[in-house]
Short mmCIF file of C-alpha atoms in Angstrom, two decimals:
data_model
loop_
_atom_site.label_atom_id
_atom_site.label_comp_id
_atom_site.label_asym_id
_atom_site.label_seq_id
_atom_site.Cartn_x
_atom_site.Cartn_y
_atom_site.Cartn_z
CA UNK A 1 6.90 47.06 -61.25
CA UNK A 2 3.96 45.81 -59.46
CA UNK A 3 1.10 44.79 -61.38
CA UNK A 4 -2.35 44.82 -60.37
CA UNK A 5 -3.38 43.51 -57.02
CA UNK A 6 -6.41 42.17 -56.07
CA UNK A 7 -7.30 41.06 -52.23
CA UNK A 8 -8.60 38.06 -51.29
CA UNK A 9 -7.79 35.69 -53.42
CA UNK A 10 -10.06 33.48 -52.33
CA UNK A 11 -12.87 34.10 -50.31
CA UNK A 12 -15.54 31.64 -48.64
CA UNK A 13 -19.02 33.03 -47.16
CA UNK A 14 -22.74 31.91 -46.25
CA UNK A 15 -25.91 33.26 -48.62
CA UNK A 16 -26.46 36.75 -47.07
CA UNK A 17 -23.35 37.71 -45.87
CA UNK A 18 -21.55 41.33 -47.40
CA UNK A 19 -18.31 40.51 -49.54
CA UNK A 20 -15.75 43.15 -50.56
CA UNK A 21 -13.53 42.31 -52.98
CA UNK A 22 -10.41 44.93 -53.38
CA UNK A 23 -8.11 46.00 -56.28
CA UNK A 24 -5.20 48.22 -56.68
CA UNK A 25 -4.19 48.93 -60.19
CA UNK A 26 -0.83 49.46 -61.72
CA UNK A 27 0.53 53.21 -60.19
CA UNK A 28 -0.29 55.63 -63.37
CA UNK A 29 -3.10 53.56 -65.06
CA UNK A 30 -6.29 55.76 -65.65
CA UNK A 31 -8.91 52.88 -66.42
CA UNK A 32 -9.83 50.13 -64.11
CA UNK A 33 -12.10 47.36 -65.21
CA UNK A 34 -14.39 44.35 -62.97
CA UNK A 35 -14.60 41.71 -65.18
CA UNK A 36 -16.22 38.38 -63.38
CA UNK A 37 -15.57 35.07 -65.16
CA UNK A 38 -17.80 31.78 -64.60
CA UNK A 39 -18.04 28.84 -66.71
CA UNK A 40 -21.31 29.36 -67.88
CA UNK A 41 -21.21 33.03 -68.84
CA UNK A 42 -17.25 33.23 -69.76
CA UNK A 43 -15.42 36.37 -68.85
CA UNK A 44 -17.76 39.50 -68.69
CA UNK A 45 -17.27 42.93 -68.17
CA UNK A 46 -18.82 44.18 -65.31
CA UNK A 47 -18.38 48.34 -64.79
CA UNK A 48 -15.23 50.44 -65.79
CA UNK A 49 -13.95 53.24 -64.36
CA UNK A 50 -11.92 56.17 -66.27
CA UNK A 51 -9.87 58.55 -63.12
CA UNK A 52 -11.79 57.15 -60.76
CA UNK A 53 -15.68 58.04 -62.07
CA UNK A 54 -17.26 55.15 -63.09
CA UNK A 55 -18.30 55.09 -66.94
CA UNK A 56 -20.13 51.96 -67.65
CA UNK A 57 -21.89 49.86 -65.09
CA UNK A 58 -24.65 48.15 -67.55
CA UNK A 59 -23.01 44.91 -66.80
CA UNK A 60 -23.38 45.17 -63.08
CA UNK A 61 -26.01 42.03 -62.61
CA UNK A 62 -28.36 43.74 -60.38
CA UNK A 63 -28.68 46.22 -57.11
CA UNK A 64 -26.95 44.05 -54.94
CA UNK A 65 -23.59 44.39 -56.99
CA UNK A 66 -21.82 47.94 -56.68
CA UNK A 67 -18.28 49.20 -57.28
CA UNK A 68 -16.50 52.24 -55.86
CA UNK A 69 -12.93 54.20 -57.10
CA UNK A 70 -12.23 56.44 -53.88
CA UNK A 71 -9.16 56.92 -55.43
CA UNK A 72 -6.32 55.91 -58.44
CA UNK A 73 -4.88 53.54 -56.47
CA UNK A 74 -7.91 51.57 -54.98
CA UNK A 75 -11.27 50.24 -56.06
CA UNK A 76 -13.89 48.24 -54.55
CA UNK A 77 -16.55 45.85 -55.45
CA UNK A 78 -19.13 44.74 -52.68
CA UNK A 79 -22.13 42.42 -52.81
CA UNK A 80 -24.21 42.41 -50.94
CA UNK A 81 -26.38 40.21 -49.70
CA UNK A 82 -24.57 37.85 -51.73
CA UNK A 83 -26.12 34.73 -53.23
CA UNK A 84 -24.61 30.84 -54.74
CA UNK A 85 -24.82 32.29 -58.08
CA UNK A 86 -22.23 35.00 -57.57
CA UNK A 87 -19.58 32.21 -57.17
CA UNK A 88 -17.33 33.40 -59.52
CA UNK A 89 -13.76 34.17 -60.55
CA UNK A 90 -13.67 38.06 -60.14
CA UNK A 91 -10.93 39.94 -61.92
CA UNK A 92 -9.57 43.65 -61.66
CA UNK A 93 -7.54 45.28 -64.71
CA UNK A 94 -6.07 48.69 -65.62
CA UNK A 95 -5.00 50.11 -68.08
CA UNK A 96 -3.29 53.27 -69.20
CA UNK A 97 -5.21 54.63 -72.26
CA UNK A 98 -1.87 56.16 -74.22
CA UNK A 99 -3.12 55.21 -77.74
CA UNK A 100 -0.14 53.20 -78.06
CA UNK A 101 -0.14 50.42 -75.00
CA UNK A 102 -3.77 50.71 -74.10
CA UNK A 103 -4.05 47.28 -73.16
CA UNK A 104 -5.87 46.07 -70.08
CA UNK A 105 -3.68 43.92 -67.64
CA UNK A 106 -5.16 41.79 -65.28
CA UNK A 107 -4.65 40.89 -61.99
CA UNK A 108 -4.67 37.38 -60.35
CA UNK A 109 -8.32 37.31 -59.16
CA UNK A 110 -10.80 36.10 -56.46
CA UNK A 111 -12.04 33.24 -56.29
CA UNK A 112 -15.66 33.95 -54.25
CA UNK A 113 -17.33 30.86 -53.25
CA UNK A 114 -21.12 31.66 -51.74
CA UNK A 115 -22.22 28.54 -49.78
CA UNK B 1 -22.44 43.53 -82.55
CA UNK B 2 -19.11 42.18 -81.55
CA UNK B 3 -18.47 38.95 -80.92
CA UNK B 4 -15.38 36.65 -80.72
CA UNK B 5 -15.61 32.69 -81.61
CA UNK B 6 -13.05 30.29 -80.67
CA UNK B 7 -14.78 27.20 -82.25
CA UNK B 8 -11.89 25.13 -80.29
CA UNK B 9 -13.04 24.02 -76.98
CA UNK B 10 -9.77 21.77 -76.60
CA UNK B 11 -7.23 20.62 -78.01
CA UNK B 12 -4.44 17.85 -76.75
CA UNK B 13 -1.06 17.90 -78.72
CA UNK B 14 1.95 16.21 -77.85
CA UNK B 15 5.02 18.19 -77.06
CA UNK B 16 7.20 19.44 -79.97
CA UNK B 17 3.83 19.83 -81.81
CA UNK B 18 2.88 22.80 -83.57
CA UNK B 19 -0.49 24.00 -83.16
CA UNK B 20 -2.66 26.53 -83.69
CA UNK B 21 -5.52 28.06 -81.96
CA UNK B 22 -8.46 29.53 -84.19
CA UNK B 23 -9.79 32.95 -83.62
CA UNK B 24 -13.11 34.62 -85.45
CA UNK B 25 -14.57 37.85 -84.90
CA UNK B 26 -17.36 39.62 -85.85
CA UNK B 27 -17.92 43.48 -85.81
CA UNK B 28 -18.87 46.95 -87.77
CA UNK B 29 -16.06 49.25 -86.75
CA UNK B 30 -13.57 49.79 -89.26
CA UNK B 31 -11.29 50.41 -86.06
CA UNK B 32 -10.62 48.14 -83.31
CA UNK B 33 -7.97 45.74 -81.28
CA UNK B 34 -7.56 42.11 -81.00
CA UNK B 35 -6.03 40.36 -78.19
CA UNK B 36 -4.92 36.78 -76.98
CA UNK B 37 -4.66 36.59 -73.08
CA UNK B 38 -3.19 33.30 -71.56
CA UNK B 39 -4.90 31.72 -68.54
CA UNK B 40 -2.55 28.74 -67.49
CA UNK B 41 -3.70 26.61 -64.12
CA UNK B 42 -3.26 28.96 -61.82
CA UNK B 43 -5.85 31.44 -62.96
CA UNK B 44 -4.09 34.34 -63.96
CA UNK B 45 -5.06 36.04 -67.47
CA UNK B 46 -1.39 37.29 -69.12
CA UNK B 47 -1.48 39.44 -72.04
CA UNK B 48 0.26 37.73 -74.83
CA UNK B 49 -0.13 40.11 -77.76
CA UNK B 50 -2.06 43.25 -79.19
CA UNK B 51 -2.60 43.81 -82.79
CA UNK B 52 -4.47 47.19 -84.53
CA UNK B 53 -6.92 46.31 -87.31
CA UNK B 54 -4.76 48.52 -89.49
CA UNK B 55 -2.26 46.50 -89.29
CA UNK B 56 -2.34 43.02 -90.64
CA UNK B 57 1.40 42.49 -90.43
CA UNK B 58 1.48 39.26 -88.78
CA UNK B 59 4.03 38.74 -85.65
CA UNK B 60 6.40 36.42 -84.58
CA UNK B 61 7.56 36.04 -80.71
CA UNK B 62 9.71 33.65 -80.14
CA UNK B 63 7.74 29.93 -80.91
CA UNK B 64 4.52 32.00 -80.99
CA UNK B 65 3.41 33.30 -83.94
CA UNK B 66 -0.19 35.26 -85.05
CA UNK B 67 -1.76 35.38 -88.19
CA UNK B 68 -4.27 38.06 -88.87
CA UNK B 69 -6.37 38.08 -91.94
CA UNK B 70 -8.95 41.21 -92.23
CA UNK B 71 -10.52 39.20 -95.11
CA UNK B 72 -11.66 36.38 -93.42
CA UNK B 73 -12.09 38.20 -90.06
CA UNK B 74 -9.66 35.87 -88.16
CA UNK B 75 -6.29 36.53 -86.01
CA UNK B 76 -4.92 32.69 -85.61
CA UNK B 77 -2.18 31.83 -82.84
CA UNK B 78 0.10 29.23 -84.07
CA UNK B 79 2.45 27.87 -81.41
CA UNK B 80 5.47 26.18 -82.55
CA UNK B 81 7.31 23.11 -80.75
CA UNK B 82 4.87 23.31 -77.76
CA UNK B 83 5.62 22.68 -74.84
CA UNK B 84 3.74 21.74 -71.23
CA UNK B 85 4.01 24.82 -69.88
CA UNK B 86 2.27 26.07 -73.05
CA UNK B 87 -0.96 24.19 -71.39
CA UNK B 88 -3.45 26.91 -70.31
CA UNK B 89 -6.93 28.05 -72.10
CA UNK B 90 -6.53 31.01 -74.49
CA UNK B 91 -8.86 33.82 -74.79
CA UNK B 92 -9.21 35.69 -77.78
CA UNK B 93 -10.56 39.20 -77.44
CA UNK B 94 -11.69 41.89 -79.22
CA UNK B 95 -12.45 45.80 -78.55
CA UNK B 96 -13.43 48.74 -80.77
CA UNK B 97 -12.04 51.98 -80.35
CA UNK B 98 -13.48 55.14 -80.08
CA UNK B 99 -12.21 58.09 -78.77
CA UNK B 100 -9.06 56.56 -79.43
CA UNK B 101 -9.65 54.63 -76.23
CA UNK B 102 -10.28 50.70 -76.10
CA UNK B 103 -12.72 49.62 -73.29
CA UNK B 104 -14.70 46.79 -73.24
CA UNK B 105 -13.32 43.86 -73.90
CA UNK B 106 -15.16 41.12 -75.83
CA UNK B 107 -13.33 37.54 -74.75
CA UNK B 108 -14.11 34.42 -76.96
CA UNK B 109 -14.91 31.82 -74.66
CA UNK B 110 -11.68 30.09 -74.53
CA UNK B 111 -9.60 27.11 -75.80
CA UNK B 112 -8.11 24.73 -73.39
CA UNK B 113 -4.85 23.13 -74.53
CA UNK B 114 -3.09 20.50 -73.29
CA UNK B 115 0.40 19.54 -73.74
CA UNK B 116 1.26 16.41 -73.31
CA UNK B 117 5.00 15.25 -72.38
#
């Protein structure tokens, strides 16, 4: 089975510019999660989604960050205008809230880099 | 509030070593979820192992091993006979549940170990 995917994996762009990061979560999971890891801050959750309507977005860093969940199989996270301090490691997860395997599972992540 | 401490930033072993990787956490629910995740070089986070604070049954898989100890608030990875490909930084995580539902996920912030051959 696939497991989550997550497009670019690396991505390279100038102070200002938009940048759309994608994910597509494992077929039948009902939670997807932004989590954005940098060495100063660790790993931190960013918004979660639960079928597609977002739930949490208190760790969304400010206005320029937002996520969308058009459907189960595809989410979005833009910033925009971006800035040097969103150079980050940004991971997607899902998860399928059973009660018995609710565990997130992550996919490989982007690597932004905001010159 | 929760909070996860992994009071190793690194540690270097040699292989065939046994070590083990401390984990700490801190919270008020009576119900909640520990994790490990594995990040080797490439970046990738892999789920290694889930444990239910109701259960304190410690687990063995393979040459890795967890200890978890309500009393003392700590869930310890051991890993026996490392190996280099064993070099990655853990995270230990935690997450309460409510609504029968975990969410967010508190990460520790990571030990780096390094097997040497």
């Amino acid at each position: 089975d696939a497991g989550v995917i997550q497009s670019p994996r690396h991505e390279v762009t100038e102070m200002g510019q938009e940048v759309t990061l994608r994910c597509k979560p494992i077929s039948g999971h009902d939670y997807l999660f932004w989590y954005r890891q940098t060495m100063m801050r660790g790993l931190e959750l960013l918004i979660y989604f639960n079928n597609n309507v977002p739930i949490d977005d208190s760790g969304m860093p400010e206005d320029r960050f937002s996520a969308k969940m058009p459907n189960a199989s595809f989410s979005t996270l833009k910033i925009q205008p971006s800035e040097p301090r969103d150079s980050a490691v940004y991971f997607c997860a899902s998860r399928f809230a059973s009660g018995i395997t609710d565990t997130q599972y992550f996919g490989p992540g982007t690597r932004l880099t905001v010159l | 509030a929760q909070k996860v401490t992994q009071a190793q930033t690194e540690i270097s072993v040699v292989e065939k070593e046994d070590v083990t990787l401390d984990c700490v956490y801190e919270t008020r629910d009576t119900t909640y979820y520990l994790f490990w995740y594995k990040q080797p070089p490439s970046g990738e986070l892999v789920f290694l192992i889930r444990r239910n604070s109701f259960d304190e049954q410690n687990e063995i898989s393979g040459r890795y091993s967890w200890n978890f100890q309500k009393s003392t608030s700590s869930f310890n990875f051991t890993i026996t006979a490392s190996q280099v490909v064993d070099s990655a930084v853990y995270f230990c995580a935690l997450s309460e549940a409510y609504g029968g539902a975990t969410n967010k996920l508190i990460f520790g912030t990571g030990t780096l170990l390094a097997v040497q051959p």
